Amino acid sequence: MLLSVTALLAAAVTLLPPLGAQAAHAATAGARESRPVYSYDHAIRESVWVDTRVDGDADGRTDRVAVDIVRPREPAQAGRRIPVIMDASPYYACCGRGNESQTKTYDAAGNPVRFPLFYDNYFVPRGYATVLVDLAGTSRSDGCVDIGGRSDIQSAKSVVDWLNGRARGYDAPSGGRAVQATWSNGATGMIGKSYDGTVANGVAATGVKGLKTIVPIGAISSWYDYYFARGAPLFDSGPDALADAVESDAARGRCAAVQRRLVEGAPRTGDWTALWSARDYVPDARKVRASVFAVHGMQDLNVRTKHLGQWWNALSRAGVERKIWLSQAGHVDPFDFRRGHWVRTLHRWFDHSLMGIDNGIEREPMADVERAPDQWSTDRVWPPSGTRQTTLRPRGGDTPGVGVLGTRRAAPGTTETFTDNPALSEADWAAQLGRSTPDKAGFTTGPLRRPLRLSGSGTVTVTATPSTTSAHLSAVLVDVGPATIRHYTGDGEGIVTHERRTCWGSSTEGDSACFKETAADPAQVDHTVVSRGWADLGTYAGDGKGRPLTPGERYTLTLDLAATDHIVPAGHRLALIVAGTDAGLIEPPDTTPKLTLDLHRTSARLPLVGGAPDATTGSPPAGLLKKGVAEPEPGRQGDRMPSARTTG
């Protein structure tokens, strides 16, 4: 549970270290946590340019990335080396970080002044260095942005290498004197939300030595899955638009060839190409040496939880030490949905991973899951033991398009039909679930006799016959029944921001540790979308390429459902909706198909705890559903910049 406002204020005050206190070890032998014993006001602030050993802009010189560092002065004076918390980002100049869109600032001589977010304010007094890296092609770095490719990942990996004495650093963007990280003990933890967390995933997947832990927040694990869902385009732009939005003015003039490769390598057909293979980190999870503390909003419609699910499963198979938080929010940082608990937990995680303090956090429950706004549960492992992939099947009902979901298969030849309507979304379908409409087919269990928990990733296999040469499909799981949830389609994606501030560490005149308070933004609903997945039916062959469809021919394909952890209460119903274009989330096909579902050959495999639902039989009465979460406002599926969709 979140602390009360009074307790939060009290906790924040206790975090302020005594400025001017005599230097001491931040973590002495046998200590349970690092303590704020170092002066933040007198910390060393410096910039270094690290050679990436990549010539991304093809100018004949390897690129250097700008690295801004703030570290306590006292350890180096005493001959002690310290660990590093690093956030590598493309957003430090163009867009800012955090709920208040903070950018880096510098004094007249170019020395760093403000470091966005609270990591420096809180952790530097506790004996950590904070290192913020401008990815190649952004802010003060050389090179070009390549959206998750070699240049992006090498930007951060090279800094880990430099911190461990394996790469070259300089005190200037070109030329200059060599600089060594003699103050670093090499132990590095990477953290970041969205694009920043994505880079952390990618660097960890290289297996680089010295990277001890990563904390990816709402992060991508495969860039193809950010822009496409099995061939169905998710946004109206590709990686070239994002690169154009984040790269510096200087990079924009020298990186035309890189931009062209991003366009050519990422066709809007949705075909899998070599470009996407190079930006898929999941197959390299076996190389990961770092522990992983993953955080994701289960209603994140920007970086969807498919990214989390496939990455988590791959890390599990590789035996990586893991921890996870799942919130009800959208694309939101835990500092803004569970601030007090987050700061304390992150502190303990870094102490364990980077300072080697035996605080027991790795022996505590692996998972924290938000069940209702500010109400959390824990699990020893995630998904919990007893979770099994269970097959549920749709059957026809008494009304066209309003069917039954259960364990029994529909009779051969049973069908349902719908016509794609690109103007309608999952919210529209769910609101009309109990009614026959021409745009979807819906199937529900009877009222559940006991709660049903879904935990993990699922799939829906559909057999459909199109009337035209192209078709996009959506599969949506819905909890049918009243609930209070975070208003994830609102402006704050589940939070509201107040003007009051609380402080989390030490401040200087140019870098405040005080941030605006946030609170849950609740919504009363009659149904909740639990998970969703999309696909282009033309990818039925499963080889990563789309094909024109033959009208009247039957096709089968499987859609991936985004990972979730949701409890459907007793008395509620679980529903599966199959429809066409999910407005605002995928782009429509170039035709308007009518699709006929073969119910005998259609099924859902869901990660259910304790097996199939115990439910009464029967279809929902017409008019059962009246309202759900409001439709997302245009552009509110995550921040959108001109001609691009950002991930942060």
PDB file of N, CA and C in Angstrom, residues 242-307:
ATOM      1  N   LEU A 242      10.691   8.471 -35.489  1.00  0.00           N
ATOM      2  CA  LEU A 242      11.172   8.640 -34.122  1.00  0.00           C
ATOM      3  C   LEU A 242      12.613   9.130 -34.123  1.00  0.00           C
ATOM      4  N   ALA A 243      13.437   8.597 -35.009  1.00  0.00           N
ATOM      5  CA  ALA A 243      14.825   9.050 -35.104  1.00  0.00           C
ATOM      6  C   ALA A 243      14.883  10.533 -35.437  1.00  0.00           C
ATOM      7  N   ASP A 244      14.048  10.964 -36.369  1.00  0.00           N
ATOM      8  CA  ASP A 244      14.023  12.374 -36.762  1.00  0.00           C
ATOM      9  C   ASP A 244      13.609  13.264 -35.597  1.00  0.00           C
ATOM     10  N   ALA A 245      12.742  12.752 -34.731  1.00  0.00           N
ATOM     11  CA  ALA A 245      12.239  13.549 -33.617  1.00  0.00           C
ATOM     12  C   ALA A 245      13.262  13.725 -32.502  1.00  0.00           C
ATOM     13  N   VAL A 246      14.124  12.729 -32.289  1.00  0.00           N
ATOM     14  CA  VAL A 246      15.018  12.787 -31.134  1.00  0.00           C
ATOM     15  C   VAL A 246      16.437  13.221 -31.486  1.00  0.00           C
ATOM     16  N   GLU A 247      16.835  13.094 -32.740  1.00  0.00           N
ATOM     17  CA  GLU A 247      18.227  13.393 -33.048  1.00  0.00           C
ATOM     18  C   GLU A 247      18.477  14.899 -33.026  1.00  0.00           C
ATOM     19  N   SER A 248      19.723  15.269 -32.790  1.00  0.00           N
ATOM     20  CA  SER A 248      20.107  16.671 -32.713  1.00  0.00           C
ATOM     21  C   SER A 248      20.072  17.301 -34.104  1.00  0.00           C
ATOM     22  N   ASP A 249      20.099  18.635 -34.130  1.00  0.00           N
ATOM     23  CA  ASP A 249      20.118  19.326 -35.417  1.00  0.00           C
ATOM     24  C   ASP A 249      21.348  18.942 -36.222  1.00  0.00           C
ATOM     25  N   ALA A 250      22.485  18.811 -35.544  1.00  0.00           N
ATOM     26  CA  ALA A 250      23.713  18.441 -36.249  1.00  0.00           C
ATOM     27  C   ALA A 250      23.598  17.040 -36.838  1.00  0.00           C
ATOM     28  N   ALA A 251      23.002  16.122 -36.071  1.00  0.00           N
ATOM     29  CA  ALA A 251      22.855  14.749 -36.561  1.00  0.00           C
ATOM     30  C   ALA A 251      21.894  14.697 -37.738  1.00  0.00           C
ATOM     31  N   ARG A 252      20.867  15.518 -37.688  1.00  0.00           N
ATOM     32  CA  ARG A 252      19.885  15.496 -38.774  1.00  0.00           C
ATOM     33  C   ARG A 252      20.540  15.824 -40.109  1.00  0.00           C
ATOM     34  N   GLY A 253      21.574  16.634 -40.062  1.00  0.00           N
ATOM     35  CA  GLY A 253      22.249  17.008 -41.300  1.00  0.00           C
ATOM     36  C   GLY A 253      23.229  15.967 -41.795  1.00  0.00           C
ATOM     37  N   ARG A 254      23.709  15.092 -40.908  1.00  0.00           N
ATOM     38  CA  ARG A 254      24.748  14.138 -41.324  1.00  0.00           C
ATOM     39  C   ARG A 254      24.267  12.693 -41.381  1.00  0.00           C
ATOM     40  N   CYS A 255      23.009  12.459 -41.014  1.00  0.00           N
ATOM     41  CA  CYS A 255      22.545  11.082 -40.840  1.00  0.00           C
ATOM     42  C   CYS A 255      21.488  10.661 -41.865  1.00  0.00           C
ATOM     43  N   ALA A 256      21.478  11.286 -43.022  1.00  0.00           N
ATOM     44  CA  ALA A 256      20.476  10.958 -44.037  1.00  0.00           C
ATOM     45  C   ALA A 256      20.561   9.494 -44.453  1.00  0.00           C
ATOM     46  N   ALA A 257      21.774   8.959 -44.542  1.00  0.00           N
ATOM     47  CA  ALA A 257      21.919   7.569 -44.971  1.00  0.00           C
ATOM     48  C   ALA A 257      21.340   6.614 -43.929  1.00  0.00           C
ATOM     49  N   VAL A 258      21.536   6.925 -42.662  1.00  0.00           N
ATOM     50  CA  VAL A 258      20.975   6.088 -41.609  1.00  0.00           C
ATOM     51  C   VAL A 258      19.457   6.155 -41.639  1.00  0.00           C
ATOM     52  N   GLN A 259      18.917   7.354 -41.832  1.00  0.00           N
ATOM     53  CA  GLN A 259      17.464   7.507 -41.938  1.00  0.00           C
ATOM     54  C   GLN A 259      16.921   6.688 -43.108  1.00  0.00           C
ATOM     55  N   ARG A 260      17.622   6.728 -44.221  1.00  0.00           N
ATOM     56  CA  ARG A 260      17.175   5.982 -45.400  1.00  0.00           C
ATOM     57  C   ARG A 260      17.164   4.482 -45.119  1.00  0.00           C
ATOM     58  N   ARG A 261      18.176   4.002 -44.394  1.00  0.00           N
ATOM     59  CA  ARG A 261      18.201   2.575 -44.060  1.00  0.00           C
ATOM     60  C   ARG A 261      17.057   2.199 -43.122  1.00  0.00           C
ATOM     61  N   LEU A 262      16.686   3.110 -42.231  1.00  0.00           N
ATOM     62  CA  LEU A 262      15.547   2.838 -41.350  1.00  0.00           C
ATOM     63  C   LEU A 262      14.255   2.728 -42.147  1.00  0.00           C
ATOM     64  N   VAL A 263      14.107   3.558 -43.166  1.00  0.00           N
ATOM     65  CA  VAL A 263      12.901   3.496 -44.008  1.00  0.00           C
ATOM     66  C   VAL A 263      12.894   2.210 -44.826  1.00  0.00           C
ATOM     67  N   GLU A 264      14.011   1.921 -45.470  1.00  0.00           N
ATOM     68  CA  GLU A 264      14.069   0.761 -46.356  1.00  0.00           C
ATOM     69  C   GLU A 264      14.003  -0.551 -45.584  1.00  0.00           C
ATOM     70  N   GLY A 265      14.541  -0.563 -44.378  1.00  0.00           N
ATOM     71  CA  GLY A 265      14.579  -1.801 -43.613  1.00  0.00           C
ATOM     72  C   GLY A 265      13.340  -2.086 -42.805  1.00  0.00           C
ATOM     73  N   ALA A 266      12.417  -1.113 -42.749  1.00  0.00           N
ATOM     74  CA  ALA A 266      11.198  -1.284 -41.958  1.00  0.00           C
ATOM     75  C   ALA A 266       9.973  -0.966 -42.808  1.00  0.00           C
ATOM     76  N   PRO A 267       9.708  -1.778 -43.844  1.00  0.00           N
ATOM     77  CA  PRO A 267       8.581  -1.481 -44.744  1.00  0.00           C
ATOM     78  C   PRO A 267       7.257  -1.509 -43.998  1.00  0.00           C
ATOM     79  N   ARG A 268       6.338  -0.656 -44.417  1.00  0.00           N
ATOM     80  CA  ARG A 268       5.039  -0.569 -43.757  1.00  0.00           C
ATOM     81  C   ARG A 268       4.156  -1.769 -44.075  1.00  0.00           C
ATOM     82  N   THR A 269       4.680  -2.710 -44.845  1.00  0.00           N
ATOM     83  CA  THR A 269       3.953  -3.966 -45.068  1.00  0.00           C
ATOM     84  C   THR A 269       3.889  -4.799 -43.798  1.00  0.00           C
ATOM     85  N   GLY A 270       4.817  -4.552 -42.872  1.00  0.00           N
ATOM     86  CA  GLY A 270       4.875  -5.363 -41.664  1.00  0.00           C
ATOM     87  C   GLY A 270       5.689  -6.623 -41.819  1.00  0.00           C
ATOM     88  N   ASP A 271       6.381  -6.783 -42.928  1.00  0.00           N
ATOM     89  CA  ASP A 271       7.232  -7.958 -43.112  1.00  0.00           C
ATOM     90  C   ASP A 271       8.423  -7.895 -42.159  1.00  0.00           C
ATOM     91  N   TRP A 272       8.803  -9.055 -41.652  1.00  0.00           N
ATOM     92  CA  TRP A 272       9.996  -9.159 -40.816  1.00  0.00           C
ATOM     93  C   TRP A 272      11.228  -9.045 -41.706  1.00  0.00           C
ATOM     94  N   THR A 273      12.176  -8.199 -41.288  1.00  0.00           N
ATOM     95  CA  THR A 273      13.393  -7.985 -42.074  1.00  0.00           C
ATOM     96  C   THR A 273      14.615  -8.119 -41.169  1.00  0.00           C
ATOM     97  N   ALA A 274      15.799  -8.024 -41.786  1.00  0.00           N
ATOM     98  CA  ALA A 274      17.043  -8.093 -41.017  1.00  0.00           C
ATOM     99  C   ALA A 274      17.136  -6.946 -40.017  1.00  0.00           C
ATOM    100  N   LEU A 275      16.563  -5.794 -40.367  1.00  0.00           N
ATOM    101  CA  LEU A 275      16.565  -4.666 -39.430  1.00  0.00           C
ATOM    102  C   LEU A 275      15.890  -5.052 -38.121  1.00  0.00           C
ATOM    103  N   TRP A 276      14.774  -5.764 -38.193  1.00  0.00           N
ATOM    104  CA  TRP A 276      14.055  -6.147 -36.970  1.00  0.00           C
ATOM    105  C   TRP A 276      14.816  -7.230 -36.210  1.00  0.00           C
ATOM    106  N   SER A 277      15.470  -8.126 -36.920  1.00  0.00           N
ATOM    107  CA  SER A 277      16.255  -9.160 -36.236  1.00  0.00           C
ATOM    108  C   SER A 277      17.349  -8.528 -35.386  1.00  0.00           C
ATOM    109  N   ALA A 278      17.957  -7.469 -35.906  1.00  0.00           N
ATOM    110  CA  ALA A 278      19.029  -6.798 -35.181  1.00  0.00           C
ATOM    111  C   ALA A 278      18.515  -6.014 -33.980  1.00  0.00           C
ATOM    112  N   ARG A 279      17.213  -5.838 -33.894  1.00  0.00           N
ATOM    113  CA  ARG A 279      16.610  -5.058 -32.804  1.00  0.00           C
ATOM    114  C   ARG A 279      15.670  -5.903 -31.959  1.00  0.00           C
ATOM    115  N   ASP A 280      15.881  -7.201 -31.997  1.00  0.00           N
ATOM    116  CA  ASP A 280      15.116  -8.142 -31.182  1.00  0.00           C
ATOM    117  C   ASP A 280      16.057  -8.696 -30.114  1.00  0.00           C
ATOM    118  N   TYR A 281      15.835  -8.319 -28.868  1.00  0.00           N
ATOM    119  CA  TYR A 281      16.740  -8.706 -27.789  1.00  0.00           C
ATOM    120  C   TYR A 281      16.355 -10.033 -27.137  1.00  0.00           C
ATOM    121  N   VAL A 282      15.165 -10.506 -27.432  1.00  0.00           N
ATOM    122  CA  VAL A 282      14.664 -11.698 -26.750  1.00  0.00           C
ATOM    123  C   VAL A 282      15.536 -12.927 -27.000  1.00  0.00           C
ATOM    124  N   PRO A 283      15.957 -13.216 -28.238  1.00  0.00           N
ATOM    125  CA  PRO A 283      16.786 -14.412 -28.444  1.00  0.00           C
ATOM    126  C   PRO A 283      18.097 -14.384 -27.671  1.00  0.00           C
ATOM    127  N   ASP A 284      18.573 -13.188 -27.284  1.00  0.00           N
ATOM    128  CA  ASP A 284      19.850 -13.083 -26.577  1.00  0.00           C
ATOM    129  C   ASP A 284      19.679 -12.990 -25.069  1.00  0.00           C
ATOM    130  N   ALA A 285      18.489 -13.296 -24.561  1.00  0.00           N
ATOM    131  CA  ALA A 285      18.291 -13.306 -23.110  1.00  0.00           C
ATOM    132  C   ALA A 285      19.239 -14.303 -22.443  1.00  0.00           C
ATOM    133  N   ARG A 286      19.633 -15.340 -23.175  1.00  0.00           N
ATOM    134  CA  ARG A 286      20.548 -16.344 -22.615  1.00  0.00           C
ATOM    135  C   ARG A 286      21.920 -15.749 -22.305  1.00  0.00           C
ATOM    136  N   LYS A 287      22.258 -14.592 -22.887  1.00  0.00           N
ATOM    137  CA  LYS A 287      23.541 -13.949 -22.636  1.00  0.00           C
ATOM    138  C   LYS A 287      23.519 -13.032 -21.413  1.00  0.00           C
ATOM    139  N   VAL A 288      22.337 -12.757 -20.892  1.00  0.00           N
ATOM    140  CA  VAL A 288      22.202 -11.749 -19.839  1.00  0.00           C
ATOM    141  C   VAL A 288      22.907 -12.213 -18.567  1.00  0.00           C
ATOM    142  N   ARG A 289      23.830 -11.379 -18.064  1.00  0.00           N
ATOM    143  CA  ARG A 289      24.514 -11.633 -16.805  1.00  0.00           C
ATOM    144  C   ARG A 289      23.876 -10.850 -15.663  1.00  0.00           C
ATOM    145  N   ALA A 290      23.190  -9.759 -16.004  1.00  0.00           N
ATOM    146  CA  ALA A 290      22.644  -8.850 -15.007  1.00  0.00           C
ATOM    147  C   ALA A 290      21.347  -9.398 -14.423  1.00  0.00           C
ATOM    148  N   SER A 291      21.069  -9.042 -13.173  1.00  0.00           N
ATOM    149  CA  SER A 291      19.734  -9.285 -12.633  1.00  0.00           C
ATOM    150  C   SER A 291      18.779  -8.272 -13.249  1.00  0.00           C
ATOM    151  N   VAL A 292      17.461  -8.546 -13.185  1.00  0.00           N
ATOM    152  CA  VAL A 292      16.462  -7.700 -13.838  1.00  0.00           C
ATOM    153  C   VAL A 292      15.324  -7.410 -12.872  1.00  0.00           C
ATOM    154  N   PHE A 293      15.053  -6.136 -12.665  1.00  0.00           N
ATOM    155  CA  PHE A 293      13.888  -5.679 -11.901  1.00  0.00           C
ATOM    156  C   PHE A 293      12.994  -4.962 -12.906  1.00  0.00           C
ATOM    157  N   ALA A 294      11.974  -5.654 -13.408  1.00  0.00           N
ATOM    158  CA  ALA A 294      11.111  -5.133 -14.472  1.00  0.00           C
ATOM    159  C   ALA A 294       9.860  -4.496 -13.879  1.00  0.00           C
ATOM    160  N   VAL A 295       9.470  -3.362 -14.446  1.00  0.00           N
ATOM    161  CA  VAL A 295       8.259  -2.652 -14.035  1.00  0.00           C
ATOM    162  C   VAL A 295       7.448  -2.342 -15.285  1.00  0.00           C
ATOM    163  N   HIS A 296       6.143  -2.608 -15.240  1.00  0.00           N
ATOM    164  CA  HIS A 296       5.314  -2.340 -16.415  1.00  0.00           C
ATOM    165  C   HIS A 296       3.878  -2.054 -16.005  1.00  0.00           C
ATOM    166  N   GLY A 297       3.233  -1.160 -16.739  1.00  0.00           N
ATOM    167  CA  GLY A 297       1.804  -0.928 -16.571  1.00  0.00           C
ATOM    168  C   GLY A 297       1.028  -1.931 -17.403  1.00  0.00           C
ATOM    169  N   MET A 298       0.112  -2.650 -16.768  1.00  0.00           N
ATOM    170  CA  MET A 298      -0.646  -3.665 -17.508  1.00  0.00           C
ATOM    171  C   MET A 298      -1.580  -3.044 -18.541  1.00  0.00           C
ATOM    172  N   GLN A 299      -1.851  -1.738 -18.412  1.00  0.00           N
ATOM    173  CA  GLN A 299      -2.675  -1.046 -19.405  1.00  0.00           C
ATOM    174  C   GLN A 299      -1.832  -0.076 -20.229  1.00  0.00           C
ATOM    175  N   ASP A 300      -0.568  -0.390 -20.397  1.00  0.00           N
ATOM    176  CA  ASP A 300       0.315   0.428 -21.226  1.00  0.00           C
ATOM    177  C   ASP A 300      -0.034   0.180 -22.691  1.00  0.00           C
ATOM    178  N   LEU A 301      -0.614   1.176 -23.335  1.00  0.00           N
ATOM    179  CA  LEU A 301      -0.984   1.059 -24.746  1.00  0.00           C
ATOM    180  C   LEU A 301       0.066   1.688 -25.658  1.00  0.00           C
ATOM    181  N   ASN A 302       1.178   2.099 -25.085  1.00  0.00           N
ATOM    182  CA  ASN A 302       2.310   2.588 -25.863  1.00  0.00           C
ATOM    183  C   ASN A 302       3.305   1.438 -26.025  1.00  0.00           C
ATOM    184  N   VAL A 303       3.979   1.067 -24.949  1.00  0.00           N
ATOM    185  CA  VAL A 303       4.822  -0.131 -24.949  1.00  0.00           C
ATOM    186  C   VAL A 303       4.005  -1.231 -24.282  1.00  0.00           C
ATOM    187  N   ARG A 304       3.362  -2.034 -25.089  1.00  0.00           N
ATOM    188  CA  ARG A 304       2.397  -2.998 -24.566  1.00  0.00           C
ATOM    189  C   ARG A 304       3.100  -4.141 -23.834  1.00  0.00           C
ATOM    190  N   THR A 305       2.357  -4.804 -22.964  1.00  0.00           N
ATOM    191  CA  THR A 305       2.983  -5.817 -22.108  1.00  0.00           C
ATOM    192  C   THR A 305       3.392  -7.078 -22.852  1.00  0.00           C
ATOM    193  N   LYS A 306       3.143  -7.155 -24.147  1.00  0.00           N
ATOM    194  CA  LYS A 306       3.748  -8.245 -24.926  1.00  0.00           C
ATOM    195  C   LYS A 306       5.269  -8.195 -24.789  1.00  0.00           C
ATOM    196  N   HIS A 307       5.812  -6.976 -24.762  1.00  0.00           N
ATOM    197  CA  HIS A 307       7.250  -6.807 -24.613  1.00  0.00           C
ATOM    198  C   HIS A 307       7.730  -7.398 -23.294  1.00  0.00           C
TER     199      HIS A 307
END
